[in-house]
Amino acid sequence: MIAEKGFDMRLRIVRLIFGVGVVLGVASCSEQDVESATPGQRHRLNEDQIKHEETKANAGDAGAATRLANHYQWAVGDGDSADRWLEKAVDLGDHYAMINLSSKLSAKQNEPDCKRAEKLLVLVLETNPNRKAEQDARRDLRTLHDGVGGEGFCTQWLH
């Protein structure tokens, strides 16, 4: 029974992480593209676009950093590069990048990552997010603390 709950909780966290990643990139796609393309197709950038987005991200454009993170995560499958650009988007104040990174950190199930995940979600709430980001951050913060069915990956480290 306990093993089944643990598996169910992990499955829900994986779904949450996947869902947040998809949401991050949907805003930059046309409605037609969203309906017909896979995540890899939606987020793929060509060489010129990569250079352009890198220039913009390095000049402070959080959206460009998020687009690069999505490209590397979904189109290329390079998690290290995706994480590097996701961290850049967080540093630049992107609320959805903070929410996404929080989800990835909490799935690691250790104290330092869980505490950082909590701090990111609190930061979203403290920095005047839009309504959707606020709702998502509140929901994820509850899940971080209480988990699914009262058992969360981070419950033991967070008060």
Backbone as ProteinMPNN parsed JSONL, in Angstrom:
{"seq_chain_A": "MIAEKGFDMRLRIVRLIFGVGVVLGVASCSEQDVESATPGQRHRLNEDQIKHEETKANAGDAGAATRLANHYQWAVGDGDSADRWLEKAVDLGDHYAMINLSSKLSAKQNEPDCKRAEKLLVLVLETNPNRKAEQDARRDLRTLHDGVGGEGFCTQWLH", "coords_chain_A": {"N_chain_A": [[0.817, -1.199, 0.0], [1.88, 1.299, 0.86], [3.988, 1.508, -0.938], [2.528, 1.724, -3.307], [1.292, 4.23, -2.939], [3.553, 5.859, -2.917], [4.487, 5.461, -5.538], [2.279, 6.47, -6.972], [2.368, 9.138, -6.152], [4.847, 9.931, -7.184], [4.308, 9.647, -9.909], [2.372, 11.636, -10.22], [3.919, 13.91, -9.669], [5.759, 13.815, -11.775], [3.974, 14.19, -13.902], [3.165, 16.78, -13.244], [5.572, 18.221, -13.559], [6.03, 17.82, -16.314], [3.716, 19.024, -17.335], [4.017, 21.73, -16.549], [6.293, 22.4, -17.975], [5.357, 22.231, -20.605], [3.424, 24.256, -20.555], [5.046, 26.499, -20.253], [6.2, 26.873, -22.778], [4.086, 27.132, -24.544], [3.047, 29.681, -24.783], [4.646, 30.986, -26.615], [3.969, 29.997, -29.062], [1.929, 29.739, -32.022], [-1.645, 29.276, -32.173], [-2.398, 27.353, -34.049], [0.026, 25.961, -34.417], [0.318, 24.835, -31.877], [-1.748, 23.001, -31.811], [-1.024, 21.122, -33.739], [1.638, 20.28, -33.525], [4.363, 18.458, -31.998], [5.845, 18.672, -28.669], [8.639, 18.857, -29.062], [8.79, 19.753, -31.728], [7.435, 22.196, -31.54], [9.129, 23.715, -29.968], [11.581, 23.777, -31.179], [14.463, 25.438, -32.3], [16.208, 27.089, -34.915], [19.668, 27.435, -35.971], [20.231, 30.222, -36.34], [18.127, 31.35, -34.882], [18.731, 30.378, -32.333], [21.164, 31.701, -31.785], [20.229, 34.345, -31.843], [18.334, 34.308, -29.729], [20.044, 33.67, -27.614], [21.633, 35.975, -27.517], [19.688, 37.864, -26.798], [18.816, 36.772, -24.329], [21.175, 36.911, -22.824], [21.332, 39.61, -22.648], [19.398, 40.183, -20.867], [16.75, 39.341, -21.322], [14.208, 37.533, -20.15], [12.241, 35.925, -21.302], [13.487, 35.032, -23.635], [15.49, 33.418, -22.54], [13.884, 31.453, -21.417], [12.713, 30.385, -23.738], [15.001, 29.259, -24.885], [15.605, 27.352, -22.91], [13.367, 25.688, -23.193], [13.769, 24.835, -25.843], [16.174, 23.327, -25.609], [15.367, 21.412, -23.728], [13.026, 20.141, -24.816], [13.248, 19.912, -27.679], [15.87, 19.144, -28.226], [16.692, 17.541, -26.127], [18.626, 17.934, -24.226], [19.282, 18.083, -21.149], [21.08, 19.357, -19.363], [21.853, 21.765, -20.648], [19.301, 22.847, -20.906], [18.627, 23.206, -18.21], [20.543, 25.099, -17.483], [19.709, 27.362, -18.959], [17.177, 27.632, -17.914], [17.756, 28.299, -15.269], [18.922, 30.781, -15.795], [16.672, 32.181, -16.724], [15.201, 32.179, -14.369], [16.907, 33.735, -12.757], [16.527, 36.109, -14.079], [14.008, 36.754, -13.346], [11.682, 35.429, -14.27], [8.549, 34.267, -13.665], [7.243, 31.812, -14.342], [9.416, 30.218, -14.975], [10.551, 30.023, -12.462], [8.556, 28.556, -11.14], [8.599, 26.196, -12.656], [11.26, 25.313, -12.247], [11.14, 24.931, -9.507], [9.429, 22.706, -9.375], [11.028, 20.758, -10.623], [13.147, 20.655, -8.814], [11.912, 19.791, -6.417], [11.232, 17.185, -7.022], [13.587, 15.862, -6.703], [13.814, 15.154, -4.095], [15.297, 15.879, -1.691], [16.676, 17.635, 1.135], [18.085, 20.246, 0.691], [17.308, 20.891, -1.995], [14.519, 20.82, -1.797], [14.057, 22.922, -0.008], [15.011, 25.072, -1.52], [13.202, 24.934, -3.635], [10.856, 25.645, -2.313], [11.5, 28.3, -1.592], [11.658, 29.495, -4.12], [8.969, 29.381, -4.982], [7.732, 30.957, -3.036], [8.996, 33.351, -3.621], [7.895, 33.892, -6.145], [5.27, 34.489, -5.344], [5.721, 36.766, -3.85], [6.461, 38.691, -5.649], [4.558, 40.037, -7.225], [3.035, 38.395, -9.252], [1.318, 37.478, -12.345], [-2.179, 36.585, -12.45], [-2.536, 33.82, -13.113], [0.048, 32.731, -12.719], [0.28, 33.224, -10.002], [-1.777, 31.568, -8.977], [-0.809, 29.071, -9.815], [1.646, 28.961, -8.421], [0.747, 29.036, -5.75], [-0.74, 26.63, -5.652], [1.303, 24.757, -6.21], [2.948, 25.217, -4.026], [1.331, 24.346, -1.921], [1.206, 21.644, -2.639], [3.898, 21.002, -2.424], [4.278, 21.228, 0.327], [2.227, 19.599, 1.438], [1.936, 17.472, -0.233], [0.563, 14.785, -2.151], [-2.384, 13.564, -1.081], [-1.566, 14.087, 1.507], [1.049, 13.277, 1.812], [4.072, 14.335, 0.972], [6.956, 14.802, -1.165], [8.632, 16.594, 0.002], [7.739, 17.154, 2.531], [8.874, 16.365, 5.001], [10.991, 18.125, 5.384], [10.073, 20.693, 5.321], [8.316, 23.327, 6.953]], "CA_chain_A": [[0.0, 0.0, 0.0], [2.757, 2.478, 0.928], [4.71, 1.573, -2.208], [1.595, 2.217, -4.318], [1.143, 5.677, -2.728], [4.788, 6.492, -3.365], [4.495, 5.434, -6.996], [1.243, 7.4, -7.421], [2.852, 10.49, -5.902], [5.909, 10.205, -8.157], [3.649, 9.812, -11.192], [1.745, 12.956, -10.224], [4.979, 14.919, -9.747], [6.262, 13.776, -13.159], [2.954, 14.853, -14.72], [3.227, 18.21, -12.93], [6.772, 18.769, -14.202], [5.786, 17.829, -17.754], [2.684, 20.024, -17.617], [4.573, 23.073, -16.404], [7.191, 22.613, -19.111], [4.543, 22.49, -21.798], [2.804, 25.571, -20.394], [6.064, 27.532, -20.46], [6.472, 27.11, -24.181], [2.882, 27.328, -25.339], [2.821, 31.109, -25.002], [5.415, 31.478, -27.762], [3.532, 29.292, -30.269], [0.608, 30.085, -32.531], [-2.661, 28.279, -31.822], [-2.321, 26.282, -35.036], [1.21, 25.168, -34.102], [0.07, 24.103, -30.649], [-2.643, 21.891, -32.093], [-0.508, 20.132, -34.677], [3.048, 19.952, -33.344], [4.828, 17.845, -30.751], [6.641, 19.652, -27.919], [9.933, 19.042, -29.716], [8.603, 20.577, -32.924], [7.022, 23.548, -31.131], [10.202, 24.452, -29.3], [12.836, 23.704, -31.934], [15.008, 26.681, -32.848], [17.32, 26.859, -35.841], [20.925, 28.037, -35.499], [20.096, 31.678, -36.261], [17.237, 31.656, -33.758], [19.471, 30.111, -31.097], [22.095, 32.823, -31.58], [19.425, 35.531, -31.547], [17.78, 34.155, -28.383], [21.159, 33.759, -26.665], [21.987, 37.391, -27.394], [18.622, 38.517, -26.033], [18.839, 36.268, -22.95], [22.362, 37.454, -22.159], [21.085, 41.038, -22.446], [18.387, 40.352, -19.826], [15.404, 38.95, -21.742], [13.83, 36.274, -19.497], [11.498, 35.115, -22.264], [14.454, 34.383, -24.523], [16.113, 32.344, -21.764], [12.883, 30.385, -21.307], [12.615, 29.737, -25.047], [16.19, 28.412, -25.023], [15.419, 26.201, -22.012], [12.395, 24.797, -23.827], [14.415, 24.237, -27.012], [17.109, 22.283, -25.204], [14.643, 20.359, -23.026], [12.037, 19.405, -25.615], [13.642, 19.641, -29.055], [17.2, 18.553, -28.291], [16.86, 16.539, -25.076], [19.857, 18.254, -23.494], [18.823, 18.572, -19.848], [22.044, 20.272, -18.741], [21.692, 23.083, -21.278], [17.968, 23.33, -20.54], [18.694, 23.677, -16.817], [21.345, 26.325, -17.443], [18.878, 28.473, -19.43], [16.082, 27.791, -16.952], [18.344, 29.067, -14.153], [19.073, 32.164, -16.278], [15.33, 32.768, -16.727], [14.882, 32.421, -12.952], [17.709, 34.893, -12.338], [15.958, 37.298, -14.724], [12.712, 37.037, -12.746], [10.557, 34.788, -14.941], [7.756, 33.527, -12.68], [7.005, 30.428, -14.754], [10.685, 29.503, -14.838], [10.674, 29.725, -11.034], [7.611, 27.475, -10.836], [9.103, 24.991, -13.304], [12.46, 24.872, -11.545], [10.687, 24.423, -8.214], [8.92, 21.342, -9.594], [12.161, 19.877, -10.888], [13.914, 20.505, -7.576], [11.177, 19.007, -5.413], [11.25, 15.775, -7.426], [14.862, 15.27, -6.29], [13.537, 14.621, -2.761], [16.326, 16.072, -0.665], [16.417, 18.855, 1.895], [18.475, 21.515, 0.053], [16.494, 21.173, -3.184], [13.156, 21.116, -1.35], [14.047, 24.275, 0.564], [15.139, 26.022, -2.63], [11.917, 24.896, -4.35], [9.917, 26.45, -1.523], [11.903, 29.707, -1.711], [11.276, 29.968, -5.448], [7.52, 29.588, -5.03], [7.444, 32.125, -2.2], [9.462, 34.505, -4.394], [6.862, 34.182, -7.148], [4.128, 35.122, -4.676], [6.134, 38.07, -3.317], [6.881, 39.615, -6.712], [3.41, 40.458, -8.026], [2.849, 37.619, -10.48], [-0.015, 37.552, -12.924], [-3.133, 35.735, -11.723], [-2.27, 32.408, -13.385], [1.291, 32.361, -12.035], [-0.017, 33.202, -8.565], [-2.539, 30.343, -8.71], [0.086, 27.92, -9.984], [2.619, 28.952, -7.326], [0.033, 28.637, -4.52], [-1.045, 25.205, -5.77], [2.539, 23.983, -6.089], [3.427, 25.358, -2.646], [0.524, 23.406, -1.125], [1.653, 20.29, -2.978], [5.235, 20.855, -1.869], [4.138, 21.039, 1.769], [1.294, 18.536, 1.82], [2.012, 16.363, -1.17], [-0.685, 14.237, -2.658], [-2.916, 12.727, -0.009], [-0.888, 14.38, 2.763], [2.417, 12.783, 1.828], [4.826, 14.99, -0.075], [8.378, 14.527, -1.231], [9.385, 17.574, 0.787], [7.048, 17.4, 3.794], [9.737, 16.168, 6.166], [11.969, 19.209, 5.537], [9.44, 22.014, 5.278], [7.393, 23.551, 8.073]], "C_chain_A": [[0.861, 1.263, 0.0], [3.522, 2.633, -0.38], [3.811, 2.109, -3.313], [1.402, 3.719, -4.18], [2.372, 6.421, -3.216], [4.87, 6.562, -4.876], [3.491, 6.433, -7.548], [1.717, 8.841, -7.257], [3.942, 10.856, -6.907], [5.313, 10.444, -9.539], [3.002, 11.189, -11.284], [2.781, 14.067, -10.335], [5.536, 14.966, -11.167], [5.268, 14.463, -14.084], [2.981, 16.358, -14.499], [4.41, 18.855, -13.642], [6.56, 18.873, -15.712], [4.791, 18.923, -18.113], [3.206, 21.437, -17.546], [5.504, 23.378, -17.565], [6.451, 22.923, -20.388], [3.937, 23.875, -21.725], [3.811, 26.682, -20.676], [6.255, 27.875, -21.938], [5.265, 27.436, -25.023], [2.679, 28.8, -25.68], [3.559, 31.628, -26.238], [5.004, 30.819, -29.081], [2.174, 29.796, -30.724], [-0.367, 28.978, -32.177], [-2.612, 27.097, -32.778], [-1.128, 25.374, -34.752], [0.976, 24.288, -32.891], [-0.778, 22.873, -30.925], [-1.976, 20.792, -32.898], [0.911, 19.653, -34.396], [3.312, 19.242, -32.015], [5.596, 18.907, -29.967], [7.998, 19.908, -28.562], [9.851, 19.921, -30.948], [8.265, 22.014, -32.548], [8.196, 24.368, -30.618], [11.527, 24.446, -30.047], [13.204, 25.074, -32.486], [16.108, 26.316, -33.839], [18.552, 27.616, -35.326], [20.835, 29.554, -35.354], [19.212, 32.084, -35.084], [17.946, 31.429, -32.427], [20.408, 31.27, -30.791], [21.343, 34.09, -31.175], [18.883, 35.468, -30.111], [18.873, 34.221, -27.321], [21.566, 35.203, -26.439], [20.958, 38.12, -26.529], [18.652, 38.078, -24.563], [20.023, 36.85, -22.179], [22.26, 38.958, -21.93], [19.951, 41.275, -21.439], [16.967, 39.97, -20.186], [15.062, 37.568, -21.177], [13.071, 35.356, -20.452], [12.42, 34.376, -23.216], [15.147, 33.228, -23.807], [15.157, 31.159, -21.626], [12.73, 29.655, -22.637], [13.815, 28.823, -25.301], [16.081, 27.175, -24.133], [14.463, 25.195, -22.641], [12.986, 24.097, -25.044], [15.309, 23.069, -26.578], [16.404, 21.124, -24.496], [13.832, 19.493, -23.984], [12.512, 19.035, -27.012], [14.959, 18.872, -29.14], [17.377, 17.428, -27.268], [18.143, 16.705, -24.291], [19.458, 18.905, -22.169], [19.767, 19.556, -19.193], [21.925, 21.678, -19.32], [20.337, 23.686, -20.927], [17.993, 23.907, -19.131], [19.477, 24.987, -16.705], [20.502, 27.533, -17.873], [17.675, 28.696, -18.515], [16.561, 28.595, -15.745], [18.507, 30.541, -14.553], [17.72, 32.87, -16.261], [14.871, 33.062, -15.297], [15.618, 33.66, -12.466], [17.159, 36.2, -12.905], [14.528, 37.582, -14.271], [11.501, 36.417, -13.409], [9.805, 33.899, -13.949], [7.537, 32.067, -13.075], [8.279, 29.598, -14.724], [10.902, 29.129, -13.372], [9.78, 28.551, -10.642], [8.119, 26.16, -11.423], [10.331, 24.448, -12.583], [12.096, 24.312, -10.174], [10.187, 22.987, -8.333], [10.061, 20.357, -9.824], [12.963, 19.619, -9.612], [13.198, 19.604, -6.571], [11.184, 17.52, -5.755], [12.557, 15.084, -7.036], [14.796, 14.714, -4.871], [14.725, 14.699, -1.804], [16.137, 17.449, -0.048], [16.847, 20.14, 1.191], [17.6, 21.874, -1.159], [15.057, 21.5, -2.802], [13.062, 22.52, -0.766], [14.185, 25.334, -0.526], [13.837, 26.082, -3.425], [10.892, 25.763, -3.629], [10.234, 27.944, -1.668], [11.504, 30.287, -3.067], [9.783, 30.26, -5.529], [7.109, 30.787, -4.192], [7.865, 33.397, -2.931], [8.447, 34.885, -5.474], [5.727, 34.964, -6.493], [4.467, 36.522, -4.16], [6.436, 39.109, -4.4], [5.776, 39.919, -7.715], [3.25, 39.69, -9.34], [1.483, 37.893, -11.098], [-0.895, 36.512, -12.218], [-2.84, 34.241, -11.896], [-1.014, 31.944, -12.663], [1.065, 32.296, -10.53], [-0.768, 31.92, -8.194], [-1.638, 29.109, -8.796], [1.081, 27.822, -8.828], [1.953, 28.531, -6.016], [-0.269, 27.139, -4.523], [0.215, 24.367, -5.557], [3.118, 24.072, -4.68], [2.647, 24.426, -1.712], [0.978, 21.969, -1.38], [3.029, 20.02, -2.386], [5.159, 20.545, -0.375], [3.337, 19.788, 2.123], [1.36, 17.32, 0.921], [0.648, 15.99, -1.698], [-1.2, 13.3, -1.576], [-2.177, 12.913, 1.302], [0.542, 13.898, 2.856], [3.186, 13.395, 0.666], [6.29, 14.618, -0.034], [9.16, 15.408, -0.268], [8.8, 17.818, 2.174], [7.983, 17.33, 4.984], [10.722, 17.315, 6.408], [11.354, 20.594, 5.627], [8.426, 22.137, 6.405], [6.309, 24.499, 7.67]], "O_chain_A": [[0.605, 2.191, -0.768], [3.689, 3.746, -0.878], [4.269, 2.867, -4.168], [1.352, 4.425, -5.188], [2.266, 7.475, -3.844], [5.269, 7.582, -5.439], [3.801, 7.168, -8.486], [1.488, 9.672, -8.136], [3.957, 11.973, -7.424], [5.755, 11.337, -10.261], [3.082, 11.838, -12.326], [2.548, 15.063, -11.021], [5.762, 16.051, -11.703], [5.667, 15.235, -14.956], [2.839, 17.13, -15.448], [4.268, 19.912, -14.258], [6.876, 19.898, -16.316], [4.993, 19.663, -19.077], [2.874, 22.263, -18.395], [5.505, 24.494, -18.084], [6.87, 23.779, -21.166], [3.93, 24.601, -22.72], [3.459, 27.698, -21.275], [6.448, 29.038, -22.292], [5.41, 27.971, -26.122], [2.186, 29.122, -26.762], [3.133, 32.612, -26.842], [5.633, 31.063, -30.111], [1.362, 30.231, -29.908], [0.05, 27.851, -31.907], [-2.771, 25.953, -32.352], [-1.248, 24.151, -34.834], [1.385, 23.127, -32.873], [-0.55, 21.816, -30.337], [-2.337, 19.625, -32.748], [1.34, 18.673, -35.005], [2.575, 19.411, -31.043], [5.965, 19.937, -30.53], [8.459, 21.049, -28.604], [10.735, 20.742, -31.19], [8.76, 22.951, -33.176], [8.245, 25.582, -30.817], [12.496, 25.051, -29.59], [12.371, 25.775, -33.062], [16.849, 25.355, -33.631], [18.462, 28.354, -34.345], [21.305, 30.113, -34.364], [19.513, 33.045, -34.376], [17.774, 32.214, -31.494], [20.443, 31.765, -29.664], [21.769, 34.815, -30.276], [18.962, 36.447, -29.369], [18.653, 34.769, -26.241], [21.816, 35.614, -25.305], [21.315, 38.895, -25.642], [18.53, 38.907, -23.661], [19.885, 37.235, -21.018], [23.002, 39.52, -21.124], [19.58, 42.42, -21.181], [16.05, 40.254, -19.415], [15.563, 36.554, -21.663], [13.246, 34.138, -20.41], [12.164, 33.223, -23.565], [15.367, 32.173, -24.402], [15.573, 30.003, -21.709], [12.628, 28.428, -22.658], [13.664, 27.739, -25.866], [16.427, 26.072, -24.557], [14.72, 23.992, -22.625], [12.742, 22.91, -25.261], [15.21, 21.966, -27.115], [16.807, 19.972, -24.652], [13.937, 18.267, -23.968], [12.208, 17.942, -27.488], [15.138, 18.041, -30.031], [18.121, 16.477, -27.509], [18.685, 15.739, -23.755], [19.314, 20.124, -22.084], [19.321, 20.496, -18.534], [21.899, 22.663, -18.581], [20.231, 24.887, -20.679], [17.441, 24.98, -18.887], [19.115, 25.871, -15.929], [20.56, 28.592, -17.248], [17.21, 29.825, -18.363], [15.848, 29.473, -15.258], [18.259, 31.438, -13.746], [17.624, 34.021, -15.836], [14.226, 34.08, -15.048], [15.023, 34.535, -11.836], [17.302, 37.261, -12.297], [13.901, 38.529, -14.744], [10.379, 36.843, -13.136], [10.345, 32.909, -13.455], [7.635, 31.179, -12.229], [8.224, 28.395, -14.472], [11.385, 28.036, -13.076], [10.199, 27.661, -9.901], [8.074, 25.125, -10.758], [10.425, 23.245, -12.339], [12.683, 23.325, -9.732], [10.489, 22.149, -7.484], [10.055, 19.252, -9.28], [13.404, 18.496, -9.364], [13.825, 18.748, -5.948], [11.144, 16.682, -4.854], [12.63, 13.855, -7.038], [15.629, 13.893, -4.487], [15.105, 13.704, -1.187], [15.51, 18.324, -0.645], [16.038, 21.063, 1.097], [17.202, 23.028, -1.321], [14.438, 22.368, -3.418], [12.085, 23.229, -1.008], [13.54, 26.38, -0.458], [13.414, 27.16, -3.841], [10.152, 26.519, -4.257], [9.326, 28.755, -1.847], [11.065, 31.434, -3.152], [9.38, 31.28, -6.087], [6.232, 31.552, -4.593], [7.168, 34.41, -2.866], [8.176, 36.066, -5.688], [5.277, 35.979, -7.024], [3.581, 37.369, -4.049], [6.642, 40.283, -4.091], [6.031, 40.043, -8.913], [3.323, 40.28, -10.418], [0.603, 38.467, -10.456], [-0.395, 35.666, -11.477], [-2.892, 33.484, -10.927], [-1.012, 30.873, -12.056], [1.598, 31.413, -9.857], [-0.43, 31.264, -7.208], [-1.705, 28.219, -7.948], [1.332, 26.732, -8.314], [2.527, 27.754, -5.253], [-0.074, 26.461, -3.514], [0.196, 23.387, -4.813], [3.712, 23.11, -4.193], [3.224, 23.797, -0.825], [1.116, 21.179, -0.447], [3.29, 18.92, -1.898], [5.897, 19.695, 0.124], [3.725, 19.017, 3.001], [0.883, 16.248, 1.29], [-0.289, 16.788, -1.687], [-0.518, 12.346, -1.201], [-2.156, 12.004, 2.132], [1.19, 14.093, 3.884], [2.979, 13.021, -0.488], [6.805, 14.176, 0.992], [10.221, 15.019, 0.219], [9.339, 18.633, 2.923], [7.891, 18.159, 5.89], [11.233, 17.462, 7.518], [12.035, 21.56, 5.972], [7.761, 21.166, 6.765], [5.433, 24.814, 8.476]]}, "name": "protein", "num_of_chains": 1, "seq": "MIAEKGFDMRLRIVRLIFGVGVVLGVASCSEQDVESATPGQRHRLNEDQIKHEETKANAGDAGAATRLANHYQWAVGDGDSADRWLEKAVDLGDHYAMINLSSKLSAKQNEPDCKRAEKLLVLVLETNPNRKAEQDARRDLRTLHDGVGGEGFCTQWLH"}
